Coordinates of C-alpha atoms in Angstrom, one line a residue:
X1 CA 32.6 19.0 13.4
X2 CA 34.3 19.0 10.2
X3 CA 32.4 17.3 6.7
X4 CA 33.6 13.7 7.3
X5 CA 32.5 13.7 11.0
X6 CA 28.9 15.1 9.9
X7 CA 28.7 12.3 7.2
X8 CA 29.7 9.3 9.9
X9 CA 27.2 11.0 12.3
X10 CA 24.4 11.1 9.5
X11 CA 25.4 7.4 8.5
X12 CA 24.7 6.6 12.1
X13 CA 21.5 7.8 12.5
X14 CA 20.3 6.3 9.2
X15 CA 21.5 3.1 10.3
X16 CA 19.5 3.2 13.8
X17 CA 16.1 4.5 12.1
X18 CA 16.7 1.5 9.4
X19 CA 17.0 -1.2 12.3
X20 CA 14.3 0.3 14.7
X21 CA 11.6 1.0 11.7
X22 CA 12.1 -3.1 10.8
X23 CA 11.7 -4.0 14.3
X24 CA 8.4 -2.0 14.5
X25 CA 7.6 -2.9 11.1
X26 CA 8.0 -7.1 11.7
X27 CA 5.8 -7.3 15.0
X28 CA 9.0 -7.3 17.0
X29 CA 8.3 -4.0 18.8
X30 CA 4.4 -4.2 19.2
X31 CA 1.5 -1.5 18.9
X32 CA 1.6 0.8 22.3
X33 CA 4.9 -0.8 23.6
X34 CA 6.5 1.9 25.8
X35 CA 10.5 2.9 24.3
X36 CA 12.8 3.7 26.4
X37 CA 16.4 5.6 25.2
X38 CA 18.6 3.3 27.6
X39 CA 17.1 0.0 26.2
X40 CA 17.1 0.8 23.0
X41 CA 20.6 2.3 23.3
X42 CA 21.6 -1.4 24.5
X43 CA 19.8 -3.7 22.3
X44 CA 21.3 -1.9 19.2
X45 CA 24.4 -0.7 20.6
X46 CA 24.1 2.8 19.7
X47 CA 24.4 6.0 21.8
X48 CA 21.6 8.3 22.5
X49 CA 22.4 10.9 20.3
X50 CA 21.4 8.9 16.9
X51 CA 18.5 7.4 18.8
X52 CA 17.4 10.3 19.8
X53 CA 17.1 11.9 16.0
X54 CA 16.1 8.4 14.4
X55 CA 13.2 8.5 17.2
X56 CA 12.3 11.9 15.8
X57 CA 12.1 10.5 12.4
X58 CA 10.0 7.6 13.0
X59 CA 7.8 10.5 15.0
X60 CA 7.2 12.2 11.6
X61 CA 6.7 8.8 9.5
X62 CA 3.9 8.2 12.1
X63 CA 5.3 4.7 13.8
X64 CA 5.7 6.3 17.0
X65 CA 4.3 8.5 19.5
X66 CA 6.0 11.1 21.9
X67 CA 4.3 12.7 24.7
X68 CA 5.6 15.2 27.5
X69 CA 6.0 13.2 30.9
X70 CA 5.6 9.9 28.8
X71 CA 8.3 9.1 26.7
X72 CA 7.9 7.5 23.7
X73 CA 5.7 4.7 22.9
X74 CA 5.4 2.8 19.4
X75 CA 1.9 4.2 17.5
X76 CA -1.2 1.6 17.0
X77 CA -2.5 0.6 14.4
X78 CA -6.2 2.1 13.7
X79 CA -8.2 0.9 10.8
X80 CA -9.7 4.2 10.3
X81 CA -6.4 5.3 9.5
X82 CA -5.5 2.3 7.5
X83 CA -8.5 3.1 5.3
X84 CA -7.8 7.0 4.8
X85 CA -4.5 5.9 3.5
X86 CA -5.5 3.4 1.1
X87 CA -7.9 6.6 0.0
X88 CA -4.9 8.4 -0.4
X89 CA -3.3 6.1 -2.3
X90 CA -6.1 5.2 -4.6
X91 CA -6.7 9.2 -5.3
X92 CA -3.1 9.7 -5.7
X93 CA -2.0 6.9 -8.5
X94 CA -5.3 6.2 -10.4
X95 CA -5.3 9.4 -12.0
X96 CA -1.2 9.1 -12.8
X97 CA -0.9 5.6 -14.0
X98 CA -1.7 6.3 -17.9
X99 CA 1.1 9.6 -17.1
X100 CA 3.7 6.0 -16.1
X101 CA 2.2 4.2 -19.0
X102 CA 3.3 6.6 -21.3
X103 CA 6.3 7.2 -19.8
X104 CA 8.2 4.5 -18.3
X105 CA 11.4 3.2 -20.0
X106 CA 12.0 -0.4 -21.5
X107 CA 14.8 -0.7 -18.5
X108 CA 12.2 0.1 -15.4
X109 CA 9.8 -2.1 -17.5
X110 CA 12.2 -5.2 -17.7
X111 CA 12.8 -4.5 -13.5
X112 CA 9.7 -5.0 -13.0
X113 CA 9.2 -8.1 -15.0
X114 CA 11.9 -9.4 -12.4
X115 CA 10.7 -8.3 -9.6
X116 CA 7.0 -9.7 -10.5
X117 CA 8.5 -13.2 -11.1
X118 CA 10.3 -13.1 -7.9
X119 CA 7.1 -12.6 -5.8
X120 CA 5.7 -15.0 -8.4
X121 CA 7.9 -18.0 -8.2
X122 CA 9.4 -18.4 -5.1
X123 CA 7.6 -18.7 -1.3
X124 CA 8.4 -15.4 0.2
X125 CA 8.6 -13.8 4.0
X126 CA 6.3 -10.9 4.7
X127 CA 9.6 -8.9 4.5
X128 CA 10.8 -9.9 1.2
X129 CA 7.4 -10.2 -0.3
X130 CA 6.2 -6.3 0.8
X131 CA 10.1 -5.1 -0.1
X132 CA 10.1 -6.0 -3.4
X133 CA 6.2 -5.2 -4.3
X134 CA 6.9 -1.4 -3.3
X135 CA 10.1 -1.6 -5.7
X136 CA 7.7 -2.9 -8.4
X137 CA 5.7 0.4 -7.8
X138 CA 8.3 2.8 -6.9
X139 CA 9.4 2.0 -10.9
X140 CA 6.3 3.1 -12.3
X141 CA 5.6 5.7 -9.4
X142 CA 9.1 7.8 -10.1
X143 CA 7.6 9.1 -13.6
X144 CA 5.1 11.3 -11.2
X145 CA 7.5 13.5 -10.2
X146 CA 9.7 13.6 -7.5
X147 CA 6.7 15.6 -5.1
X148 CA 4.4 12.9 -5.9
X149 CA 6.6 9.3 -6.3
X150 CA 7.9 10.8 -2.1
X151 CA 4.4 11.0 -0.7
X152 CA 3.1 7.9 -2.6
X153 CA 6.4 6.3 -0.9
X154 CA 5.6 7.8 1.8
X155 CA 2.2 6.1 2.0
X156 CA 3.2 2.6 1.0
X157 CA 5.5 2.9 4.1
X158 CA 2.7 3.7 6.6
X159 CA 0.6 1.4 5.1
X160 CA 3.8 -1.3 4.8
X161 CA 3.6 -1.2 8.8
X162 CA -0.3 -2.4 8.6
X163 CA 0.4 -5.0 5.9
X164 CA 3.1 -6.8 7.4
X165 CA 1.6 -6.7 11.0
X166 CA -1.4 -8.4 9.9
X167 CA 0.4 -11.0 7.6
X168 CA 3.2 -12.0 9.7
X169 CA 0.9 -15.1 10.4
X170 CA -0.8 -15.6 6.7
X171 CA -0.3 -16.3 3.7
X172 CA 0.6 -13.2 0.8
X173 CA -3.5 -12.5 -1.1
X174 CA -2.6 -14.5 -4.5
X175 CA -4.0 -11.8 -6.0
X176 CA -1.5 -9.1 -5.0
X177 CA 0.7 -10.9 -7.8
X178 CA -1.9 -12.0 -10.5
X179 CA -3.1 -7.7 -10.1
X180 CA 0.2 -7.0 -10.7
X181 CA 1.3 -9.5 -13.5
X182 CA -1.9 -8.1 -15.3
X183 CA -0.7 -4.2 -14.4
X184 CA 2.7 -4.8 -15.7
X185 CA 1.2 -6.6 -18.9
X186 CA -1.1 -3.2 -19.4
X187 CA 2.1 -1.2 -18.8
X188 CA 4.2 -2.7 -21.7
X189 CA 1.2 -2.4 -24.2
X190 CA 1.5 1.0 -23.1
X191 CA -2.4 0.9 -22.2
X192 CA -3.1 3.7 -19.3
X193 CA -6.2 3.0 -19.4
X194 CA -6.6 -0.8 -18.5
X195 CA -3.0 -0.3 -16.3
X196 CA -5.4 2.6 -14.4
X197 CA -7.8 -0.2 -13.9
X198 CA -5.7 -2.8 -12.7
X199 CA -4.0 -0.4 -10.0
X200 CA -7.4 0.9 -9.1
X201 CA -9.0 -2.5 -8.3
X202 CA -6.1 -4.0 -6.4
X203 CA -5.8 -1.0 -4.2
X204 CA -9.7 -1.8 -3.5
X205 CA -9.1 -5.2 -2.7
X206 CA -6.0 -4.6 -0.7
X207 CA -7.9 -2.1 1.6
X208 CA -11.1 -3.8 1.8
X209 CA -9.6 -7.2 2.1
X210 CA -7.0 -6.2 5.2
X211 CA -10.1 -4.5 7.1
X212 CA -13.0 -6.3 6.9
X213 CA -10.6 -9.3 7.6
X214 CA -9.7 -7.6 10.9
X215 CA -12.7 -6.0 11.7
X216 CA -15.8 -7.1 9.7
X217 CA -18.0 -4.6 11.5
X218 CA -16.0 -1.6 10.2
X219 CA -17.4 1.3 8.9
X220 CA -16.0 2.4 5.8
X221 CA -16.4 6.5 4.2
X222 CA -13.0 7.4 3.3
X223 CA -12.2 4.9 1.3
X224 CA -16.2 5.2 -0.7
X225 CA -15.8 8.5 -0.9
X226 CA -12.7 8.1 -2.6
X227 CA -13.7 5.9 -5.2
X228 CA -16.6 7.7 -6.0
X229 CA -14.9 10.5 -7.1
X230 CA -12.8 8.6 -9.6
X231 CA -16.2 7.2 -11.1
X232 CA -15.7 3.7 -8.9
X233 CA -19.3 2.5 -7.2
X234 CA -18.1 1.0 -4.2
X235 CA -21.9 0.1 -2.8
X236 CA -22.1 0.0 0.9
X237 CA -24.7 -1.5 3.2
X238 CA -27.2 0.0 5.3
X239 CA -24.9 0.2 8.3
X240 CA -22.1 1.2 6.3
X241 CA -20.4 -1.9 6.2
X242 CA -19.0 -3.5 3.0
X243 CA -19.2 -7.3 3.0
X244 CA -16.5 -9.6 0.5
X245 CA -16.8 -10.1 -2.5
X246 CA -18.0 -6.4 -3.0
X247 CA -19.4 -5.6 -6.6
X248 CA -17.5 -2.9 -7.9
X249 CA -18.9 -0.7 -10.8
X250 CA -16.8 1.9 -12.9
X251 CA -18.4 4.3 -15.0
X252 CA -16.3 3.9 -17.9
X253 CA -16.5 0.4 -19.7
X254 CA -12.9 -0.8 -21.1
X255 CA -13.9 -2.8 -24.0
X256 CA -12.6 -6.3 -24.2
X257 CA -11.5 -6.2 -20.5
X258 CA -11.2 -9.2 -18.7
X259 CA -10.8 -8.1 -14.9
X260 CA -9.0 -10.4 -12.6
X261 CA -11.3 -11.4 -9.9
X262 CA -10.5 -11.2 -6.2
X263 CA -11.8 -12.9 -2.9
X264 CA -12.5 -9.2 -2.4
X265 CA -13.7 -7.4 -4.9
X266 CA -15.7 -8.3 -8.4
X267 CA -15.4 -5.9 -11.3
X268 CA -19.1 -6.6 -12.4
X269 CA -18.9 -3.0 -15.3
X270 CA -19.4 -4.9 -18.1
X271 CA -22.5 -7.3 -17.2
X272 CA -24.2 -3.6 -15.5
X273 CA -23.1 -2.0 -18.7
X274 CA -25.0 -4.4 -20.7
X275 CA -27.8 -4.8 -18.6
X276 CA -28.4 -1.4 -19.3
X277 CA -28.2 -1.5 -23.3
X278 CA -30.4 -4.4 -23.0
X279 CA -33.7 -2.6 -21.4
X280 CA -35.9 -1.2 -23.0
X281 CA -37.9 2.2 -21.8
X282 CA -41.7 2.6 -22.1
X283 CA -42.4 5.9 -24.2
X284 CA -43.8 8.7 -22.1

């Protein structure tokens, strides 16, 4: 196979993996749905050989499953899962946002003033709405490093899959977009530390909104855990469950801070900050 045969063969394959990730991604191949190579061969007109290694590569994202002696079936989706990876996420970016703030040129800066008024001002698909708002971060996320920007990629397409499953029948949060006009105002003043905020609060009320919407019994740790070792008090109840709006507490107070409030979660810092200046301790 000489260099231009390799390239139409690649093409091929990263056609196939494109179309069969967006038909597990919309709800049109469902959780647990069984795959088989001739079917899928005929609804997308493709021979096995490119399914075969686009099937491989939706293995190693995680959107299927293949087992010996039972082919290959499209993966679930498991809360528990969906909550490590909003961990992973809120570990991973918190602690490199002020890096982006610094960082970021005036060019990925005016992208993303687009991109936040096109999720702003016109009603959106689940599609559109989740494709753009991971360009939005990608922007910020490529002054990590190319290790880093790949797995936090990585994790916004796992957790994508979740997302649009469970809004292909709602409405977009309104405050996905009000978190991110405020992060994108933080990022022009060049402010890390109120952009690190921002990020940290709407990963919170993405994760704890999308589970305790689909399971209100669930038992969060990952996720506490977490945001407890950035300094974030995320208090649970006695059973371990959270119930919305959870009050949030950081251990750092950002002075002049006006947090944006979510159905979710209620940056209450600043009034246990103060509550605490304001009492007085008997002398021993």
């Amino acid at each position: 196979m000489d260099t231009s045969d390799r390239s139409r063969a690649g093409d091929a394959v990263a056609l196939v993996h494109e179309e069969l990730r967006e038909l597990i991604l919309s709800g049109r191949i469902l959780p647990g749905q069984r795959l088989t190579q001739r079917e899928l061969g005929e609804r997308l007109g493709v021979g096995r050989t490119p399914l075969r290694e686009a099937l491989r590569m939706l293995e190693a994202e995680g959107f299927v499953l293949s087992r010996a002696n039972h082919g290959v079936t499209v993966a679930g989706l498991d809360l528990d899962e969906a909550e490590e990876l909003y961990a992973a996420l809120l570990m991973l970016q918190a602690p490199m946002v002020p890096r982006a703030a610094r960082e970021i040129s005036e060019e990925s800066l005016t992208r993303m003033a687009e991109l936040s008024a096109l999720m702003r001002d016109r009603p959106q698909e689940p599609r559109d709405f989740h494709r753009d708002h991971a360009a939005f971060h990608a922007l910020h996320e490529a002054t990590f490093g190319p290790t880093l920007s790949k797995i936090a990629h990585d994790l916004y397409l796992r957790l994508s899959r979740l997302q649009r499953f469970y809004y292909r029948s709602r409405r977009i949060p309104a405050f996905a977009v009000e978190l991110d006009r405020a992060f994108l105002e933080a990022m022009r003043r060049r402010d890390g530390a109120r952009a690190r905020r921002v990020q940290e609060l709407h990963v919170l009320s993405s994760a704890i909104g999308l589970i305790t919407d689909a399971d209100p019994w669930h038992r969060f740790g990952p996720l506490v855990d977490a945001a407890a070792g950035l300094g974030i008090t995320v208090p649970l109840s006695a059973n371990g469950t959270l119930a919305p709006p959870v009050e949030v507490t950081w251990a750092v107070d950002l002075p002049g801070y006006d947090p944006v409030t979510t159905d979710y979660v209620v940056d209450v810092t600043s009034a246990h900050v103060h509550s605490h200046q304001g009492r007085r301790l008997d002398p021993l």
